Short mmCIF file of the C-alpha atoms (twelve columns), coordinates in Angstrom:
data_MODEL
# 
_entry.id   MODEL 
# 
loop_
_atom_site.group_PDB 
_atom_site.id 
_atom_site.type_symbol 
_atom_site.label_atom_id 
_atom_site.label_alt_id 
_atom_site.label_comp_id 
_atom_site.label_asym_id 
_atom_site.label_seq_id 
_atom_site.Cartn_x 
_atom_site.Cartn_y 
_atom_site.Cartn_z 
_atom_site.pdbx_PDB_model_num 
ATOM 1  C CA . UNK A 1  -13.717 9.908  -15.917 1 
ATOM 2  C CA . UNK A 2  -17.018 8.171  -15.756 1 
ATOM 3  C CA . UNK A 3  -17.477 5.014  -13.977 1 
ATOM 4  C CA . UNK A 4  -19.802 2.039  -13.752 1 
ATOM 5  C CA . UNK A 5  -19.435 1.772  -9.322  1 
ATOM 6  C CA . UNK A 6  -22.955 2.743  -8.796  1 
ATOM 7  C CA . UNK A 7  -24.392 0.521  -10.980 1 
ATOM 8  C CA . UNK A 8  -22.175 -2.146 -9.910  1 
ATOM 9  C CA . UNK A 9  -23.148 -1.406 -6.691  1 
ATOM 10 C CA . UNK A 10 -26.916 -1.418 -6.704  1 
ATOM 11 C CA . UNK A 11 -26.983 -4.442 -8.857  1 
ATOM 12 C CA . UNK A 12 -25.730 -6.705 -5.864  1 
ATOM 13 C CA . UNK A 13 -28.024 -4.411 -3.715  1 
ATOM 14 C CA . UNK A 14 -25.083 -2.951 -1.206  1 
ATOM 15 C CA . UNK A 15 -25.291 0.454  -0.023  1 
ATOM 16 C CA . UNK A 16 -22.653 2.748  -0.526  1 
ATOM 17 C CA . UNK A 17 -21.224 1.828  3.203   1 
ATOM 18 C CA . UNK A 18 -21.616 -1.602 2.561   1 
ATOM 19 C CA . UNK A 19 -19.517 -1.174 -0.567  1 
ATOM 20 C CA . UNK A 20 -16.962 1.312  1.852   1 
ATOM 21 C CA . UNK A 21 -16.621 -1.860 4.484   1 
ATOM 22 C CA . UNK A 22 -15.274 -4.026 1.498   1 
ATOM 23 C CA . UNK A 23 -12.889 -1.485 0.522   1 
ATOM 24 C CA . UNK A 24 -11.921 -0.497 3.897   1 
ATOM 25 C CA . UNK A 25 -12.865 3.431  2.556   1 
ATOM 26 C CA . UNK A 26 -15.161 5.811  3.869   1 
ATOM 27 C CA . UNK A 27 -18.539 6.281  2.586   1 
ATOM 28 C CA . UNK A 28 -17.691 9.340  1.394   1 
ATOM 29 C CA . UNK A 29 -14.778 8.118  -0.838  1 
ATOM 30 C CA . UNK A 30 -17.258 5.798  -2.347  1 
ATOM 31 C CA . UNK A 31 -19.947 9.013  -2.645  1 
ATOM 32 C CA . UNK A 32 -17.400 11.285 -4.350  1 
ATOM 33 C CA . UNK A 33 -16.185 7.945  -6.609  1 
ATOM 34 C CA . UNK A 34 -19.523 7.663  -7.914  1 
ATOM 35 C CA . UNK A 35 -20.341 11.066 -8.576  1 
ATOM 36 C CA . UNK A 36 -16.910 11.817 -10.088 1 
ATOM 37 C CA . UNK A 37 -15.653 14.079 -7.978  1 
ATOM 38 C CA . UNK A 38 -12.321 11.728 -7.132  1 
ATOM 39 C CA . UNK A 39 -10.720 9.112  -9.252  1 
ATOM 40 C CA . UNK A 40 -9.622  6.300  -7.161  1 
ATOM 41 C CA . UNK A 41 -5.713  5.350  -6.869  1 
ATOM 42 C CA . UNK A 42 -4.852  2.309  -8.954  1 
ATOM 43 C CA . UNK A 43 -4.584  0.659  -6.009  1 
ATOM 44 C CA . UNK A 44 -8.080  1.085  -4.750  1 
ATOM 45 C CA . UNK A 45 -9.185  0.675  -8.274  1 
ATOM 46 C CA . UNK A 46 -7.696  -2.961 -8.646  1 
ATOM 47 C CA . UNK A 47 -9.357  -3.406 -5.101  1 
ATOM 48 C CA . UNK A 48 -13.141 -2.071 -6.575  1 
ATOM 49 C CA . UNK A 49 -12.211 -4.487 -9.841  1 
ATOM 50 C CA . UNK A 50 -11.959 -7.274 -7.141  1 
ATOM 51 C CA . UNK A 51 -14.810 -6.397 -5.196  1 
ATOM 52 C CA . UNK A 52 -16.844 -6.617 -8.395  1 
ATOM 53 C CA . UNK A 53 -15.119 -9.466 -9.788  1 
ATOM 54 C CA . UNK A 54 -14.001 -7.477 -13.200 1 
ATOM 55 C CA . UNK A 55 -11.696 -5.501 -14.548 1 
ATOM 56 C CA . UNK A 56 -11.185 -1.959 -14.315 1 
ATOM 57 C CA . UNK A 57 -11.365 -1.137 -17.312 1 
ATOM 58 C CA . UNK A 58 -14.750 -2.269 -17.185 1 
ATOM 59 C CA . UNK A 59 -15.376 -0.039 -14.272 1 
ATOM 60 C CA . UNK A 60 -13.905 2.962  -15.940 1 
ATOM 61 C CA . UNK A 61 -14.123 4.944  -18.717 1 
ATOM 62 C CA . UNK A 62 -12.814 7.977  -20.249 1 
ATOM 63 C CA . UNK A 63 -15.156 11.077 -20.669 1 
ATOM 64 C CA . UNK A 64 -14.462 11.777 -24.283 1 
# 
């Protein structure tokens, strides 16, 4: 699944720990969200939809 989190992120000019504090994640759960290694729980995907004030499925997409 590709994603939009880095993006997101570096647009409101957080680092990825930054971002990890908001979620209450580590850094390396943001890392490995980013990169696509590990797709969130919906959970902590409604939380990153907060964080960025939109909705997930404008965070996510599939990799068709």
């Amino acid at each position: 699944m590709r994603n939009r989190i880095r993006a997101e992120r570096e647009t409101r000019g957080w680092t990825q720990l930054a971002l990890a504090e908001r979620l209450a994640v580590s850094r390396q759960t943001v890392n490995a969200i980013e990169t696509g290694k590990y797709d969130p729980s919906l959970p902590l995907a409604f939380r990153l939809a907060a964080v960025f004030q939109t909705r997930i499925e404008d965070l996510f997409h599939p990799d068709h």
